[in-house]
């Protein structure tokens, strides 16, 4: 099997193997080290020797053996009588076989729930999910979030320690806890996608590897929870949004707003898949916020041009979304929709209320929207000042260049 195919197979199997090993033996941190060594051994051997009949079982066996070595080494190092007395090596434990076929309590899904436990910080949830479930190295995650590798190592270590010390059992959450845990999983995947699609800092407008990974993980969750309408809604939202990514930047990496994008460059396959997902999901019952956002994205994507966008329908959908959440970003997008339907001044009036909201008052997006609406209203000097203020408050270099260019165009 070619190296690229082996790499893809290992990427798929990694969370399943880690989940199986943690389920049987515990010791999340040490188990992850053992699984990483098993994956490395497979990456070196399988391209030459061929993939075994049961690649998952092979990896679990190798990881379990390595885990035994690591635990023995830990015992010898610590020399603590009480710990040695309680220690049971993996081959002595009575538990279901770690390489048994996945059941309705799939190990990968359980691992994702564990990584997104509400006891962890959002930063810890994201880092641990990308490390344990996504299979990214610590260096790759650090590069994606533009932080030193040492910082990311500490962040991941703290998250692992929180899980280890909390005594969180490896299993599906209890029914009464599942809604909160599912919300944490979806929110984590949503944050990973957003950082990939619209990077908050750095020289690039987007980080394709993060957006792609978020879509891959959400597809996995959708396969495991096919009847969860919000999972389907989140996947549809990601596909419909990411479909525009090829047209969001110009030849030199400059930002191109949606109204000016070449829609022939949009990913048609993603649009078809996303529209089909949300069309099948919405009739199933009371839609959640991800489904509503996906419906809004579908209206944008199905419009043949910016001028043909059905803004009244988008405004109605934002009205529904506003009733579900007091998220200021939703309110900001609602103000844009109001301006497109009722005029720039109506949208600007709504921005006045948002300026008093500490959660978004200093965010560059609020000032960028104000600048755009002021420009629509013909107030060129005020628009220029707002563009300059927005440019000074974003840490994304492409956004800075775009906003400064808009301000320069309004210079008398």
Coordinates of C-alpha atoms in Angstrom, one line a residue:
X1 CA 0.0 0.0 0.0
X2 CA 1.4 3.5 -0.9
X3 CA 2.6 5.7 1.9
X4 CA -0.2 8.2 1.4
X5 CA -2.9 5.5 1.7
X6 CA -1.2 4.1 4.9
X7 CA -1.2 7.6 6.3
X8 CA -4.9 8.1 5.6
X9 CA -5.7 4.7 7.2
X10 CA -3.7 5.5 10.3
X11 CA -5.4 8.8 10.6
X12 CA -8.8 7.1 10.6
X13 CA -7.8 4.4 13.0
X14 CA -5.9 6.6 15.5
X15 CA -8.9 7.7 17.6
X16 CA -10.5 4.3 17.4
X17 CA -7.3 2.6 18.8
X18 CA -6.8 5.3 21.5
X19 CA -10.4 4.9 22.5
X20 CA -10.1 1.2 22.7
X21 CA -6.9 1.3 24.8
X22 CA -8.2 3.9 27.2
X23 CA -11.5 2.1 27.5
X24 CA -9.7 -1.1 28.7
X25 CA -6.6 0.2 30.5
X26 CA -7.3 3.8 31.5
X27 CA -4.3 6.1 31.9
X28 CA -5.2 8.5 29.2
X29 CA -1.9 10.3 29.0
X30 CA 0.3 7.1 29.0
X31 CA -2.1 5.3 26.6
X32 CA -1.8 8.2 24.1
X33 CA 2.0 7.8 24.2
X34 CA 1.7 4.1 23.6
X35 CA -0.7 4.6 20.7
X36 CA 1.6 7.1 19.1
X37 CA 4.4 4.6 19.2
X38 CA 2.2 2.0 17.6
X39 CA 1.2 4.4 14.8
X40 CA 4.8 5.2 14.2
X41 CA 5.7 1.5 14.0
X42 CA 2.8 0.9 11.5
X43 CA 3.9 3.9 9.4
X44 CA 7.4 2.4 9.1
X45 CA 6.4 -1.2 8.5
X46 CA 3.1 -1.4 6.6
X47 CA 4.3 0.3 3.4
X48 CA 7.0 -2.4 3.2
X49 CA 5.4 -5.4 4.7
X50 CA 1.7 -4.8 3.8
X51 CA -1.3 -3.9 6.0
X52 CA -2.3 -6.7 8.4
X53 CA -5.7 -8.4 8.0
X54 CA -6.9 -6.6 11.1
X55 CA -5.0 -3.2 11.2
X56 CA -7.0 -1.9 14.2
X57 CA -6.3 -5.1 16.2
X58 CA -2.6 -4.9 15.2
X59 CA -2.4 -1.4 16.5
X60 CA -4.2 -2.1 19.7
X61 CA -2.0 -5.1 20.4
X62 CA 1.2 -3.1 19.8
X63 CA -0.1 -0.2 21.8
X64 CA -1.1 -2.5 24.7
X65 CA 2.4 -4.0 24.8
X66 CA 4.0 -0.6 24.8
X67 CA 1.7 0.6 27.5
X68 CA 2.8 -2.4 29.6
X69 CA 6.4 -1.3 29.2
X70 CA 5.6 2.3 30.0
X71 CA 3.6 1.3 33.1
X72 CA 6.4 -1.0 34.3
X73 CA 8.9 1.8 33.8
X74 CA 6.7 4.2 35.7
X75 CA 6.5 1.7 38.6
X76 CA 10.3 1.3 38.7
X77 CA 10.8 5.1 38.6
X78 CA 8.4 6.0 41.3
X79 CA 9.2 3.2 43.8
X80 CA 6.0 3.9 45.7
X81 CA 4.9 0.9 47.7
X82 CA 1.3 1.9 47.8
X83 CA 1.2 2.4 44.0
X84 CA 3.0 -0.8 43.3
X85 CA 0.6 -2.7 45.5
X86 CA -2.4 -1.4 43.6
X87 CA -0.9 -1.6 40.1
X88 CA -2.3 -4.2 37.7
X89 CA -0.6 -4.8 34.4
X90 CA -2.7 -4.8 31.3
X91 CA -2.4 -8.5 30.6
X92 CA -3.8 -9.3 34.0
X93 CA -6.9 -7.2 33.7
X94 CA -10.3 -8.6 33.0
X95 CA -12.1 -6.5 30.5
X96 CA -13.8 -6.7 27.1
X97 CA -11.2 -7.1 24.4
X98 CA -9.9 -3.7 23.3
X99 CA -10.0 -4.6 19.7
X100 CA -13.6 -5.8 19.7
X101 CA -15.9 -4.4 16.9
X102 CA -17.2 -0.9 17.6
X103 CA -20.6 -1.1 19.3
X104 CA -23.3 1.6 19.6
X105 CA -21.0 3.1 22.3
X106 CA -18.3 3.7 19.7
X107 CA -14.9 4.3 21.2
X108 CA -14.2 7.3 18.9
X109 CA -17.3 9.0 19.9
X110 CA -16.7 8.4 23.5
X111 CA -13.1 9.7 23.1
X112 CA -14.6 12.9 21.5
X113 CA -17.0 13.3 24.4
X114 CA -14.1 12.9 26.9
X115 CA -11.9 15.5 25.1
X116 CA -14.8 17.9 25.1
X117 CA -15.8 17.5 28.7
X118 CA -17.3 20.7 30.1
X119 CA -14.8 20.6 33.0
X120 CA -12.1 21.6 30.5
X121 CA -11.5 25.1 29.2
X122 CA -12.5 25.7 25.5
X123 CA -8.8 26.1 24.6
X124 CA -8.1 22.7 26.3
X125 CA -11.1 21.0 24.6
X126 CA -9.9 22.2 21.1
X127 CA -6.3 21.3 21.7
X128 CA -7.1 17.9 23.1
X129 CA -9.6 17.1 20.4
X130 CA -7.2 17.9 17.6
X131 CA -4.4 15.9 19.4
X132 CA -6.3 12.8 20.5
X133 CA -9.2 12.5 17.9
X134 CA -7.8 14.4 15.0
X135 CA -4.3 12.9 15.2
X136 CA -2.5 16.2 14.7
X137 CA 0.9 16.5 16.4
X138 CA 1.5 19.1 19.1
X139 CA 3.7 21.1 16.7
X140 CA 0.9 21.1 14.0
X141 CA -1.7 22.4 16.5
X142 CA 0.7 25.0 17.7
X143 CA 1.4 26.2 14.2
X144 CA -2.3 26.3 13.4
X145 CA -3.0 28.5 16.4
X146 CA 0.2 30.6 16.0
X147 CA 1.5 29.8 19.5
X148 CA 4.9 28.4 20.6
X149 CA 5.0 24.6 20.7
X150 CA 5.9 24.7 24.4
X151 CA 2.7 26.7 25.1
X152 CA 0.6 24.2 23.2
X153 CA 2.3 21.3 25.0
X154 CA 1.4 22.8 28.4
X155 CA -2.1 23.4 27.3
X156 CA -2.6 19.8 26.2
X157 CA -0.8 18.5 29.3
X158 CA -3.1 20.5 31.6
X159 CA -6.2 19.1 29.7
X160 CA -4.9 15.5 30.1
X161 CA -4.2 16.0 33.7
X162 CA -7.7 17.5 34.3
X163 CA -9.2 14.3 32.7
X164 CA -6.9 12.1 34.7
X165 CA -7.6 13.7 38.1
X166 CA -11.3 14.1 37.5
X167 CA -11.9 10.4 37.4
X168 CA -14.1 10.8 34.3
X169 CA -15.1 7.3 33.3
X170 CA -14.5 6.2 29.8
X171 CA -18.0 5.7 28.5
X172 CA -20.9 7.5 27.0
X173 CA -22.4 10.2 29.2
X174 CA -25.5 9.4 31.2
X175 CA -28.7 10.3 29.4
X176 CA -29.2 13.3 31.7
X177 CA -25.7 14.7 30.9
X178 CA -25.7 13.9 27.2
X179 CA -27.2 17.1 25.9
X180 CA -24.7 19.3 27.7
X181 CA -21.8 17.1 26.5
X182 CA -23.1 17.0 23.0
X183 CA -23.3 20.8 23.0
X184 CA -19.7 20.9 24.1
X185 CA -18.6 18.6 21.3
X186 CA -20.4 20.6 18.6
X187 CA -19.2 23.9 20.0
X188 CA -15.6 22.6 20.0
X189 CA -15.9 21.5 16.3
X190 CA -17.5 24.8 15.4
X191 CA -14.7 26.8 17.0
X192 CA -12.1 24.7 15.2
X193 CA -13.8 25.3 11.9
X194 CA -14.2 29.0 12.5
X195 CA -10.5 29.4 13.3
X196 CA -9.7 27.5 10.1
X197 CA -12.1 29.4 7.9
X198 CA -11.4 32.9 9.2
X199 CA -8.2 33.0 11.2
X200 CA -8.2 35.5 14.0
X201 CA -4.6 36.4 13.6
X202 CA -1.5 35.9 11.4
X203 CA -0.6 36.4 7.8
X204 CA -3.2 34.1 6.2
X205 CA -6.9 34.7 5.9
X206 CA -7.7 31.0 6.5
X207 CA -6.0 27.8 7.7
X208 CA -7.3 25.2 5.4
X209 CA -6.0 22.3 7.4
X210 CA -8.1 23.3 10.4
X211 CA -11.3 23.8 8.4
X212 CA -10.8 20.5 6.7
X213 CA -10.1 18.7 9.9
X214 CA -13.3 20.1 11.5
X215 CA -15.3 18.9 8.6
X216 CA -13.7 15.4 8.8
X217 CA -14.5 15.1 12.5
X218 CA -18.0 16.4 12.1
X219 CA -18.6 13.9 9.3
X220 CA -17.4 11.2 11.7
X221 CA -19.8 12.4 14.4
X222 CA -22.7 12.5 11.9
X223 CA -22.0 8.9 10.9
X224 CA -22.1 7.9 14.6
X225 CA -25.1 10.0 15.4
X226 CA -27.1 10.0 12.2
X227 CA -30.4 11.0 13.8
X228 CA -29.0 14.0 15.6
X229 CA -30.3 17.0 13.6
X230 CA -27.9 19.5 15.1
X231 CA -24.9 17.4 14.1
X232 CA -26.4 17.3 10.6
X233 CA -27.0 21.0 10.8
X234 CA -23.4 21.8 11.8
X235 CA -22.0 19.6 9.0
X236 CA -24.2 21.4 6.5
X237 CA -23.1 24.8 7.9
X238 CA -19.5 23.9 7.5
X239 CA -19.9 22.5 4.0
X240 CA -21.9 25.5 2.8
X241 CA -19.5 28.0 4.3
X242 CA -16.3 26.3 3.3
X243 CA -17.7 26.0 -0.3
X244 CA -16.8 29.7 -0.7
X245 CA -13.2 29.4 0.5
X246 CA -11.6 29.1 -3.0
X247 CA -13.0 32.5 -4.0
X248 CA -12.3 34.4 -0.7
X249 CA -8.8 35.4 -1.6
X250 CA -7.2 36.9 -4.7
X251 CA -3.8 36.0 -6.3
X252 CA -1.8 37.8 -3.6
X253 CA -3.9 36.4 -0.7
X254 CA -6.0 39.5 -0.5
X255 CA -9.5 39.3 1.0
X256 CA -12.5 39.3 -1.4
X257 CA -15.9 40.0 0.2
X258 CA -18.7 37.7 -0.7
X259 CA -20.5 40.3 -2.8
X260 CA -17.5 40.5 -5.1
X261 CA -16.5 36.8 -5.3
X262 CA -16.5 34.8 -8.5
X263 CA -19.2 32.3 -7.6
X264 CA -18.0 29.9 -10.3
X265 CA -15.1 29.1 -8.1
X266 CA -17.3 28.0 -5.2
X267 CA -17.2 24.3 -4.4
X268 CA -20.4 23.1 -6.1
X269 CA -20.1 19.6 -4.6
X270 CA -20.1 21.0 -1.1
X271 CA -23.1 23.2 -1.9
X272 CA -25.1 20.3 -3.2
X273 CA -24.2 18.1 -0.2
X274 CA -24.9 20.9 2.3
X275 CA -28.2 21.9 0.8
X276 CA -29.3 18.3 0.7
X277 CA -28.4 17.8 4.4
X278 CA -30.2 20.9 5.6
X279 CA -33.2 20.2 3.4
X280 CA -33.6 16.8 4.9
X281 CA -33.0 17.9 8.4
X282 CA -35.2 21.0 8.8
X283 CA -38.6 19.2 8.4
X284 CA -37.7 16.8 11.3
X285 CA -38.7 19.0 14.1
X286 CA -37.8 22.2 16.0
X287 CA -34.5 23.3 14.4
X288 CA -31.5 24.3 16.5
X289 CA -29.1 27.2 15.9
X290 CA -26.7 25.2 13.7
X291 CA -29.6 24.2 11.4
X292 CA -30.8 27.8 11.2
X293 CA -27.2 29.1 10.4
X294 CA -27.0 26.4 7.8
X295 CA -30.2 27.5 6.2
X296 CA -28.9 31.1 6.0
X297 CA -25.7 29.8 4.4
X298 CA -27.8 27.8 1.9
X299 CA -29.7 31.0 0.9
X300 CA -26.4 32.8 0.2
X301 CA -24.9 29.8 -1.7
X302 CA -28.0 29.2 -3.9
X303 CA -28.2 32.8 -5.1
X304 CA -26.8 33.1 -8.6
X305 CA -25.4 36.6 -7.8
X306 CA -25.0 38.9 -4.8
X307 CA -27.8 41.1 -6.2
X308 CA -30.2 38.0 -6.4
X309 CA -29.7 37.1 -2.7
X310 CA -33.0 36.6 -0.9
X311 CA -32.3 39.1 1.9
X312 CA -35.9 39.0 3.3
X313 CA -35.6 35.3 3.8
X314 CA -32.2 35.7 5.5
X315 CA -33.7 38.4 7.7
X316 CA -36.5 36.1 8.8
X317 CA -34.0 33.4 9.6
X318 CA -31.9 35.7 11.7
X319 CA -35.0 36.7 13.5
X320 CA -35.5 33.0 14.5
X321 CA -31.9 32.7 15.5
X322 CA -32.1 35.9 17.6
X323 CA -34.9 34.2 19.5
X324 CA -32.6 31.3 20.4
X325 CA -29.5 33.2 21.5
X326 CA -28.2 36.5 22.7
X327 CA -25.0 36.0 20.8
X328 CA -23.7 39.5 19.8
X329 CA -22.3 38.2 16.5
X330 CA -25.7 36.9 15.6
X331 CA -27.1 40.4 16.4
X332 CA -24.4 42.0 14.3
X333 CA -25.3 39.8 11.3
X334 CA -29.0 40.5 11.9
X335 CA -28.2 44.2 11.7
X336 CA -26.6 43.6 8.3
X337 CA -29.7 41.8 7.1
X338 CA -31.9 44.6 8.3
X339 CA -29.8 47.1 6.4
X340 CA -30.0 45.0 3.2
X341 CA -33.8 44.9 3.5
X342 CA -34.8 48.2 5.1
X343 CA -31.8 50.4 4.3
X344 CA -28.5 51.3 5.8
X345 CA -29.9 53.7 8.4
X346 CA -32.1 51.0 9.9
X347 CA -29.1 48.8 10.3
X348 CA -27.0 51.6 11.8
X349 CA -29.7 52.2 14.4
X350 CA -29.3 48.6 15.6
X351 CA -25.5 48.9 15.9
X352 CA -26.0 51.6 18.5
X353 CA -27.3 49.0 20.9
X354 CA -24.4 46.6 20.2
X355 CA -21.8 49.3 20.9
X356 CA -22.9 49.1 24.6
X357 CA -22.3 45.3 24.7
X358 CA -18.9 44.7 26.2
X359 CA -18.7 41.3 24.5
X360 CA -18.4 42.9 21.0
X361 CA -17.8 46.7 21.6
X362 CA -14.1 46.4 20.9
X363 CA -14.3 43.7 18.2
X364 CA -13.2 44.9 14.8
X365 CA -16.2 43.2 13.2
X366 CA -18.6 45.7 14.8
X367 CA -16.6 48.7 13.4
X368 CA -16.2 47.0 10.0
X369 CA -19.9 46.6 9.7
X370 CA -20.6 50.1 10.8
X371 CA -18.1 51.3 8.2
X372 CA -19.8 49.3 5.5
X373 CA -23.3 50.6 6.4
X374 CA -22.0 54.2 6.7
X375 CA -20.5 53.8 3.2
X376 CA -23.9 52.5 1.9
X377 CA -25.5 55.6 3.5
X378 CA -23.1 57.9 1.7
X379 CA -21.3 59.1 4.8
X380 CA -17.8 58.8 3.4
X381 CA -15.8 60.5 6.0
X382 CA -17.4 58.6 8.9
X383 CA -17.1 55.4 7.0
X384 CA -13.4 56.0 6.4
X385 CA -12.8 56.6 10.1
X386 CA -14.7 53.4 11.0
X387 CA -12.7 51.3 8.5
X388 CA -9.4 52.6 10.0
X389 CA -10.6 51.9 13.5
X390 CA -11.6 48.3 12.4
X391 CA -8.2 47.8 10.8
X392 CA -6.5 48.8 14.0
X393 CA -8.4 46.3 16.0
X394 CA -7.9 43.1 13.9
X395 CA -4.9 40.9 14.2
X396 CA -5.5 39.3 10.8
X397 CA -3.1 40.8 8.3
X398 CA -5.3 40.2 5.2
X399 CA -8.3 41.8 7.0
X400 CA -6.1 44.8 8.0
X401 CA -5.0 45.3 4.4
X402 CA -8.6 45.0 3.1
X403 CA -10.0 47.5 5.7
X404 CA -7.2 50.0 5.1
X405 CA -7.7 49.7 1.3
X406 CA -11.5 50.4 1.8
X407 CA -10.6 53.5 3.9
X408 CA -8.1 54.7 1.3
X409 CA -10.8 54.5 -1.4
X410 CA -12.9 57.0 0.6
X411 CA -10.2 59.6 0.9
X412 CA -11.4 62.9 -0.6

